[in-house]
Amino acid sequence: MRTQVGIVGAGPAGLLLAHLLHRRGIDTVVLERQSREHVERRIRAGVLEQGTVDLLTAVGLADRLRRERMIHRGLEVLFDGVGHRIPLAELTGRELTIYGQHELVKDLVAARLDTGRPLLFEAPAVGCADLDSSAPVVHFELDGAARLLECDLIAGCDGFHGVCRPAVPQSVLTEFHRDYPYAWLGILAEAPPSSEELIYAQHERGFALHSMRTPKITRLYLQVTPDEDIAAWPDERIWAELRTRLARHDPAWQLADGPVLDKAVTALRSVVTEPMQFGRLFLAGDSAHIVPATGAKGLNLAVADVAVLATAIEDWYATGSTQLLGAYSRTCLTRVWRVQHFSWWMTSMLHKAPDGDPFTARLQRAALRQLAGSEAAARAFAENYVGLPLTGGPNDSP
Ligand code: FAD
Ligand code: DHB
């Protein structure tokens, strides 16, 4: 099999890249290890930056999203039993969209299938080779048989546990990482949201987050330990803990509950791989970097990467110049590190340290008070939370 750009992974990064390149007349083959049902049911992120939505809209991928989404213009930070609203839209002129990642993936899969170009499910890549030649290849399996995909370029969009990043010689890549002693137990529940906006709660028992998907579906998270046994968390225990951590002095506020539709534990960590390119392999999204979930940035960062990559690939085919492709890693890493810092900062401010260190707790309280009481602090937070504008060009590189 031969194509111009071989894309490994049909998550948001791989599917959106395929779409952006198709619109620019560039042929791709997308290989996905899992089944279509699996990727369309995987419950993950839900907060889309305006830049992400603007890009999806510009390339015709946002029709259902714009009909079904919820628009948020602020969020609440809750500590000491009192909620403080951060008016994100007022402070930045930008708003957020709430739309489940798996719904977006469904839209992206449908758009790809409409083009008639290959999107192969249950087709795991097992390795990439000849990355520093002009004819890189992806080895993959289809129906149990070994197959070869010959490409001009490979896009490694295969997430953190994929095969593309490990195909790069170890001496070339530097991995920067930080593990946190925290994980999130996330549930999706058939219950109406108990607030119109997200609530990020700092509590002496640990962090909690109230989010949502639709007027009938709530998404909630609790800070737990990374080795937490999910079996120790029957639904009643989860609801009781959420009620405690989200409680406020206002007795009128109640957390609505309902049947739990999905339950999973996700560890928080920060990882950045530098550079995001080796020869003709370009890493995008989670295959290159992971952010702790607190800032809701993982999906948006994946979209930002492929926006830059699509423009660079188009320019390379059109002009033969490697200027933009050569700047890809540098361009993306500027945003990646800004987002890493924000996600690390937000994570540090909101989670209970496992040793319960009182000094840390007082620093967190000081940071939260500043966020609630200073417009300058709220504005800096809001700019990061709503996200930087998307770029596709070289002018933003350092
Ligand atoms: P992915 O969505 O991981 O897609 C990679 C794709 O590659 C997958 O479909 C995978 O099956 C496929 N693949 C892997 N290996 C191979 C192979 N060898 N061959 C072919 N295909 C392969 N972010 C938030 O902002 N909020 C959240 O609440 C949140 N929750 C998360 C929960 C979990 C369990 C995880 C893993 C991530 C979560 N994230 C969250 C992060 C966000 O979902 C990711 O940043 C986003 O999915 C990145 O998109 P991606 O396309 O780069 O990677
Ligand atoms: C959601 C996830 C996040 O990581 C976050 O910070 C806010 C909301 C969500 O799944 O809705």
Coordinates of C-alpha atoms and ligand atoms in Angstrom, one line a residue:
M1 CA 0.0 0.0 0.0
R2 CA 1.3 3.5 -0.8
T3 CA 0.2 7.0 0.2
Q4 CA 1.6 10.5 0.6
V5 CA 1.1 10.7 4.4
G6 CA 0.7 7.6 6.5
I7 CA -1.2 8.5 9.7
V8 CA -1.0 6.1 12.6
G9 CA -3.9 6.5 15.1
A10 CA -7.5 7.5 14.6
G11 CA -7.9 9.7 17.7
P12 CA -8.7 13.4 17.3
A13 CA -5.2 14.2 16.1
G14 CA -5.0 11.6 13.3
L15 CA -8.6 12.0 12.1
L16 CA -8.4 15.8 12.0
L17 CA -5.0 15.7 10.2
A18 CA -6.5 13.3 7.6
H19 CA -9.3 15.7 7.0
L20 CA -7.1 18.9 6.8
L21 CA -4.8 17.2 4.3
H22 CA -7.7 15.7 2.2
R23 CA -9.1 19.3 1.8
R24 CA -5.7 20.3 0.5
G25 CA -5.6 17.5 -2.0
I26 CA -3.0 15.4 -0.1
D27 CA -3.6 11.6 0.1
T28 CA -3.5 9.8 3.4
V29 CA -4.1 6.3 4.9
V30 CA -5.2 6.2 8.5
L31 CA -4.3 3.1 10.5
E32 CA -6.2 2.4 13.8
R33 CA -5.5 -0.4 16.2
Q34 CA -9.0 -0.5 17.8
S35 CA -12.4 -1.0 16.3
R36 CA -14.7 1.8 15.2
E37 CA -17.1 1.0 18.0
H38 CA -14.2 1.3 20.5
V39 CA -12.9 4.7 19.4
E40 CA -16.4 6.1 19.2
R41 CA -17.3 5.0 22.7
R42 CA -14.1 6.0 24.5
I43 CA -15.1 8.6 27.2
R44 CA -12.4 11.2 27.6
A45 CA -12.2 15.0 27.4
G46 CA -15.1 17.4 26.9
V47 CA -13.9 21.0 26.9
L48 CA -13.1 22.6 23.5
E49 CA -11.3 25.9 23.2
Q50 CA -12.8 28.5 20.9
G51 CA -9.7 28.1 18.6
T52 CA -10.4 24.4 18.3
V53 CA -14.1 25.0 17.4
D54 CA -13.2 27.8 15.0
L55 CA -10.9 25.5 13.1
L56 CA -13.5 22.6 13.1
T57 CA -16.1 25.1 11.8
A58 CA -13.8 26.5 9.1
V59 CA -13.2 23.0 7.7
G60 CA -16.8 21.9 7.8
L61 CA -16.6 19.5 10.8
A62 CA -18.7 21.4 13.3
D63 CA -22.3 21.2 12.1
R64 CA -23.5 18.7 14.7
L65 CA -21.2 20.2 17.3
R66 CA -22.7 23.6 16.9
R67 CA -26.2 22.2 17.2
E68 CA -25.6 20.0 20.2
R69 CA -22.9 21.7 22.2
M70 CA -23.2 23.7 25.4
I71 CA -21.5 27.1 25.4
H72 CA -19.7 28.3 28.6
R73 CA -18.7 31.8 29.4
G74 CA -17.3 31.3 32.8
L75 CA -16.4 28.7 35.5
E76 CA -16.4 28.5 39.2
V77 CA -13.6 27.9 41.6
L78 CA -14.9 26.5 45.0
F79 CA -12.9 26.6 48.2
D80 CA -13.8 27.0 51.9
G81 CA -17.4 26.2 50.9
V82 CA -17.7 29.4 48.7
G83 CA -17.8 29.5 44.9
H84 CA -16.0 32.3 43.0
R85 CA -17.0 32.8 39.4
I86 CA -14.3 33.6 36.8
P87 CA -16.0 35.4 33.9
L88 CA -13.9 33.9 31.2
A89 CA -15.7 35.5 28.2
E90 CA -15.8 38.9 29.8
L91 CA -12.1 38.8 30.6
T92 CA -10.9 37.4 27.2
G93 CA -13.7 37.8 24.6
R94 CA -13.6 34.1 24.1
E95 CA -15.9 31.3 25.1
L96 CA -15.7 27.5 25.6
T97 CA -17.6 24.6 24.1
I98 CA -18.7 21.6 26.0
Y99 CA -18.9 18.6 23.6
G100 CA -17.7 15.0 24.4
Q101 CA -14.5 13.9 22.7
H102 CA -16.2 10.7 21.6
E103 CA -18.9 12.7 19.9
L104 CA -16.2 14.7 18.1
V105 CA -14.5 11.4 17.1
K106 CA -17.8 10.2 15.7
D107 CA -18.1 13.3 13.5
L108 CA -14.4 13.0 12.4
V109 CA -14.9 9.3 11.5
A110 CA -18.0 10.1 9.5
A111 CA -16.3 12.9 7.6
R112 CA -13.4 10.6 6.8
L113 CA -15.6 7.7 5.6
D114 CA -17.5 10.3 3.4
T115 CA -14.2 11.0 1.5
G116 CA -13.9 7.3 0.6
R117 CA -10.2 7.3 1.5
P118 CA -8.8 4.6 3.7
L119 CA -9.5 4.5 7.4
L120 CA -8.5 1.0 8.5
F121 CA -9.8 -0.1 11.9
E122 CA -8.3 -3.1 13.7
A123 CA -5.2 -2.4 11.8
P124 CA -2.4 -1.9 14.4
A125 CA 0.9 -0.5 13.3
V126 CA 3.7 -2.6 14.7
G127 CA 6.6 -0.4 13.8
C128 CA 8.0 2.4 11.5
A129 CA 11.2 2.1 9.6
D130 CA 13.5 4.1 7.3
L131 CA 12.5 7.3 9.0
D132 CA 15.6 9.2 8.0
S133 CA 15.3 8.1 4.3
S134 CA 13.0 9.7 1.7
A135 CA 10.8 6.5 1.7
P136 CA 9.7 5.8 5.3
V137 CA 7.4 2.8 5.9
V138 CA 4.8 1.7 8.5
H139 CA 4.6 -2.0 9.2
F140 CA 1.0 -3.0 10.2
E141 CA -1.3 -5.9 10.5
L142 CA -4.6 -6.4 8.8
D143 CA -6.8 -9.4 9.2
G144 CA -3.9 -11.1 10.9
A145 CA -1.5 -10.6 7.9
A146 CA 1.6 -8.4 8.0
R147 CA 1.3 -5.4 5.6
L148 CA 3.5 -2.5 4.6
L149 CA 2.5 1.2 4.1
E150 CA 5.0 3.2 2.0
C151 CA 4.8 6.9 2.5
D152 CA 6.5 10.3 1.8
L153 CA 5.9 11.3 5.5
I154 CA 4.5 9.6 8.6
A155 CA 2.3 11.3 11.2
G156 CA 2.6 9.6 14.6
C157 CA -0.8 10.3 16.1
D158 CA -0.9 7.0 18.0
G159 CA -1.2 8.4 21.5
F160 CA 1.1 7.9 24.5
H161 CA 1.4 4.1 24.2
G162 CA 1.8 4.0 20.4
V163 CA 4.7 2.6 18.3
C164 CA 5.8 5.7 16.5
R165 CA 7.7 7.5 19.2
P166 CA 9.6 4.3 20.2
A167 CA 10.7 3.9 16.6
V168 CA 13.0 6.9 17.0
P169 CA 16.5 6.2 18.1
Q170 CA 16.7 6.9 21.9
S171 CA 19.7 9.2 21.5
V172 CA 17.6 11.6 19.4
L173 CA 14.7 12.3 21.7
T174 CA 14.7 13.9 25.2
E175 CA 11.8 13.2 27.4
F176 CA 10.8 15.7 30.1
H177 CA 8.4 14.3 32.6
R178 CA 6.7 14.8 35.9
D179 CA 4.6 12.2 37.7
Y180 CA 2.0 13.4 40.2
P181 CA 0.8 11.5 43.3
Y182 CA -2.7 12.0 42.0
A183 CA -5.2 10.4 39.7
W184 CA -8.8 11.2 38.7
L185 CA -11.7 8.9 39.2
G186 CA -14.1 10.1 36.5
I187 CA -17.8 9.2 36.1
L188 CA -20.3 10.0 33.4
A189 CA -23.8 10.0 35.0
E190 CA -27.4 10.2 33.8
A191 CA -28.1 13.3 35.9
P192 CA -28.8 16.9 35.1
P193 CA -25.8 19.2 35.8
S194 CA -26.2 20.9 39.2
S195 CA -24.7 24.1 38.0
E196 CA -24.7 25.9 34.6
E197 CA -20.9 26.0 34.6
L198 CA -17.9 23.9 35.6
I199 CA -16.9 23.8 39.2
Y200 CA -13.3 23.2 40.2
A201 CA -13.3 22.4 43.9
Q202 CA -10.4 22.5 46.3
H203 CA -11.3 20.6 49.5
E204 CA -9.4 19.2 52.5
R205 CA -10.3 15.6 51.3
G206 CA -9.1 16.3 47.8
F207 CA -10.0 17.9 44.5
A208 CA -13.3 17.4 42.8
L209 CA -14.7 18.7 39.5
H210 CA -18.2 19.1 38.3
S211 CA -18.6 19.1 34.5
M212 CA -21.2 18.1 32.1
R213 CA -21.9 16.9 28.5
T214 CA -25.6 17.8 27.9
P215 CA -28.5 19.1 30.0
K216 CA -29.1 15.5 31.0
I217 CA -25.6 14.1 31.5
T218 CA -23.1 15.1 34.1
R219 CA -19.3 14.4 34.1
L220 CA -17.7 14.4 37.6
Y221 CA -14.2 13.7 38.8
L222 CA -12.6 13.0 42.2
Q223 CA -8.9 13.1 43.1
V224 CA -7.8 9.6 44.1
T225 CA -4.3 8.0 44.3
P226 CA -2.7 6.6 41.1
D227 CA -2.9 3.0 42.4
E228 CA -6.6 3.4 43.4
D229 CA -8.6 0.2 43.1
I230 CA -11.8 1.2 41.3
A231 CA -13.6 -1.8 42.9
A232 CA -13.3 0.1 46.2
W233 CA -15.5 2.8 44.7
P234 CA -19.1 1.6 44.4
D235 CA -21.4 4.3 43.1
E236 CA -22.8 5.2 46.5
R237 CA -19.3 5.9 47.8
I238 CA -18.5 8.1 44.8
W239 CA -21.7 10.2 45.2
A240 CA -21.1 10.6 49.0
E241 CA -17.6 11.8 48.3
L242 CA -18.7 14.2 45.6
R243 CA -21.4 15.6 47.8
T244 CA -18.8 16.2 50.6
R245 CA -16.1 17.8 48.3
L246 CA -18.6 19.9 46.3
A247 CA -20.6 21.1 49.4
R248 CA -21.0 24.8 50.0
H249 CA -22.3 27.0 52.7
D250 CA -25.3 27.8 50.6
P251 CA -27.8 25.1 51.8
A252 CA -29.9 25.5 48.6
W253 CA -27.2 23.9 46.5
Q254 CA -27.7 20.1 45.9
L255 CA -25.8 17.7 43.8
A256 CA -28.2 15.8 41.5
D257 CA -27.3 12.1 41.1
G258 CA -28.4 9.3 38.8
P259 CA -27.2 6.1 37.1
V260 CA -23.5 5.9 36.5
L261 CA -22.8 5.2 32.7
D262 CA -19.0 5.1 32.8
K263 CA -16.3 4.9 35.5
A264 CA -12.5 5.0 35.1
V265 CA -9.3 6.1 36.8
T266 CA -6.7 8.1 34.9
A267 CA -3.3 9.0 36.4
L268 CA -2.1 12.6 36.1
R269 CA 1.2 13.2 34.5
S270 CA 3.2 15.7 32.4
V271 CA 5.4 14.5 29.5
V272 CA 7.1 16.4 26.7
T273 CA 9.1 14.7 24.0
E274 CA 11.7 16.9 22.2
P275 CA 11.9 17.3 19.3
M276 CA 8.5 16.2 17.9
Q277 CA 10.2 15.1 14.7
F278 CA 12.8 12.6 13.5
G279 CA 13.5 12.5 9.7
R280 CA 10.2 12.0 8.0
L281 CA 8.3 11.1 11.2
F282 CA 6.2 13.8 12.9
L283 CA 4.7 13.2 16.3
A284 CA 1.4 15.0 17.1
G285 CA -0.9 15.0 20.1
D286 CA -0.5 12.6 23.0
S287 CA 2.2 10.6 21.2
A288 CA 4.4 13.7 21.8
H289 CA 3.1 15.1 25.0
I290 CA 0.8 14.5 27.9
V291 CA -0.7 17.1 30.2
P292 CA -2.4 16.5 33.5
A293 CA -6.2 16.8 32.9
T294 CA -6.7 19.7 35.3
G295 CA -6.5 22.4 32.6
A296 CA -8.6 20.4 30.1
K297 CA -5.9 20.9 27.5
G298 CA -4.9 17.5 26.0
L299 CA -7.4 17.4 23.2
N300 CA -6.9 21.1 22.3
L301 CA -3.2 20.6 22.2
A302 CA -3.6 17.7 19.8
V303 CA -5.7 19.9 17.5
A304 CA -3.1 22.7 17.7
D305 CA -0.3 20.4 16.6
V306 CA -2.1 19.0 13.6
A307 CA -3.2 22.6 12.5
V308 CA 0.6 23.4 12.3
L309 CA 1.5 20.1 10.7
A310 CA -1.1 20.3 8.0
T311 CA 0.0 23.7 6.9
A312 CA 3.7 22.7 6.9
I313 CA 2.9 19.5 4.9
E314 CA 0.9 21.4 2.3
D315 CA 3.7 24.0 1.9
W316 CA 6.3 21.2 1.5
Y317 CA 4.3 19.6 -1.3
A318 CA 3.5 23.0 -2.9
T319 CA 7.0 24.5 -2.8
G320 CA 9.4 21.8 -1.9
S321 CA 10.7 24.0 0.9
T322 CA 11.4 22.3 4.2
Q323 CA 11.2 25.6 6.1
L324 CA 7.8 25.0 7.8
L325 CA 8.2 21.3 8.3
G326 CA 11.6 22.0 9.8
A327 CA 10.0 24.5 12.2
Y328 CA 7.1 22.2 13.1
S329 CA 8.6 20.9 16.4
R330 CA 9.8 24.4 17.5
T331 CA 6.4 26.0 16.6
C332 CA 4.4 23.4 18.6
L333 CA 6.7 23.2 21.6
T334 CA 6.2 26.9 22.4
R335 CA 2.5 26.2 22.9
V336 CA 3.1 22.8 24.5
W337 CA 5.3 24.3 27.3
R338 CA 2.9 27.2 27.9
V339 CA 0.1 24.7 28.4
Q340 CA 2.3 22.4 30.5
H341 CA 3.0 25.2 32.8
F342 CA -0.6 26.2 33.1
S343 CA -1.7 22.6 33.7
W344 CA 1.0 21.9 36.2
W345 CA 0.1 25.2 38.1
M346 CA -3.6 24.4 38.1
T347 CA -2.9 20.9 39.3
S348 CA -0.6 22.1 42.1
M349 CA -3.1 24.7 43.3
L350 CA -6.1 22.3 43.5
H351 CA -5.0 18.9 44.6
K352 CA -4.4 17.8 48.2
A353 CA -0.8 16.8 48.7
P354 CA -0.7 13.1 49.9
D355 CA 1.3 14.0 53.0
G356 CA -1.3 16.7 53.8
D357 CA 1.6 19.2 54.2
P358 CA 0.1 22.3 55.9
F359 CA 2.6 24.7 54.2
T360 CA 1.5 23.5 50.8
A361 CA -2.2 23.8 51.8
R362 CA -1.6 27.5 52.9
L363 CA 0.2 28.3 49.6
Q364 CA -2.8 26.8 47.7
R365 CA -5.2 28.9 49.7
A366 CA -3.2 32.1 49.0
A367 CA -3.2 31.3 45.2
L368 CA -6.9 30.6 45.2
R369 CA -7.7 33.8 47.1
Q370 CA -5.6 35.8 44.6
L371 CA -7.5 34.2 41.7
A372 CA -10.8 35.0 43.3
G373 CA -9.9 38.5 44.4
S374 CA -7.6 40.0 41.8
E375 CA -8.9 40.8 38.3
A376 CA -5.3 40.7 37.0
A377 CA -4.9 37.2 38.3
A378 CA -8.3 36.1 37.0
R379 CA -7.4 37.5 33.6
A380 CA -4.1 35.6 33.4
F381 CA -5.9 32.4 34.4
A382 CA -8.7 33.1 31.9
E383 CA -6.3 33.7 29.0
N384 CA -4.7 30.3 29.6
Y385 CA -7.9 28.5 30.2
V386 CA -9.7 29.7 27.0
G387 CA -6.5 29.0 25.1
L388 CA -4.1 30.8 22.8
P389 CA -5.3 31.4 19.2
L390 CA -4.4 28.6 16.8
T391 CA -1.5 29.1 14.4
G392 CA -0.3 27.4 11.3
G393 CA 2.6 29.5 10.4
P394 CA 6.3 29.9 11.2
N395 CA 6.1 33.4 12.7
D396 CA 5.1 32.2 16.1
S397 CA 8.2 30.0 16.5
P398 CA 10.7 31.2 19.1
Ligands
FAD1 P1 -5.6 9.5 21.3 O1 -6.9 10.0 21.5 O2 -5.0 8.7 22.4 O3 -5.6 8.7 19.9 C1 -4.5 7.8 19.6 C2 -5.1 6.7 18.7 O4 -4.0 5.9 18.3 C3 -6.0 5.8 19.5 O5 -7.2 5.7 18.8 C4 -5.3 4.5 19.6 O6 -6.2 3.4 19.6 C5 -4.4 4.5 18.4 N1 -3.3 3.7 18.4 C6 -2.4 3.5 19.4 N2 -1.4 2.7 19.1 C7 -1.7 2.3 17.8 C8 -1.0 1.5 16.9 N3 0.1 0.8 17.2 N4 -1.5 1.4 15.6 C9 -2.6 2.1 15.3 N5 -3.3 2.9 16.1 C10 -2.8 3.0 17.4 N6 -8.1 15.4 28.3 C11 -8.8 16.3 28.8 O7 -8.7 17.5 28.5 N7 -9.8 16.0 29.8 C12 -10.0 14.7 30.2 O8 -10.9 14.4 31.0 C13 -9.2 13.7 29.7 N8 -9.4 12.4 30.0 C14 -8.6 11.4 29.5 C15 -8.8 10.1 29.9 C16 -7.9 9.1 29.4 C17 -8.1 7.6 29.8 C18 -6.9 9.4 28.5 C19 -6.0 8.4 27.9 C20 -6.8 10.8 28.1 C21 -7.6 11.8 28.6 N9 -7.5 13.1 28.2 C22 -8.3 14.1 28.7 C23 -6.6 13.6 27.2 C24 -7.2 13.7 25.8 O9 -8.3 12.7 25.7 C25 -6.1 13.4 24.8 O10 -5.1 14.4 25.0 C26 -6.5 13.3 23.4 O11 -7.3 12.1 23.2 C27 -5.3 13.3 22.4 O12 -5.7 12.9 21.2 P2 -4.7 12.1 20.3 O13 -5.4 11.9 19.0 O14 -3.4 12.7 20.3 O15 -4.5 10.7 21.0
DHB2 C1 -13.5 18.0 31.8 C2 -12.2 17.4 31.8 C3 -11.2 18.1 32.3 O1 -10.0 17.6 32.4 C4 -11.4 19.4 32.8 O2 -10.4 20.1 33.3 C5 -12.7 20.0 32.7 C6 -13.7 19.2 32.2 C7 -14.6 17.2 31.2 O3 -14.4 16.0 31.0 O4 -15.7 17.7 31.1

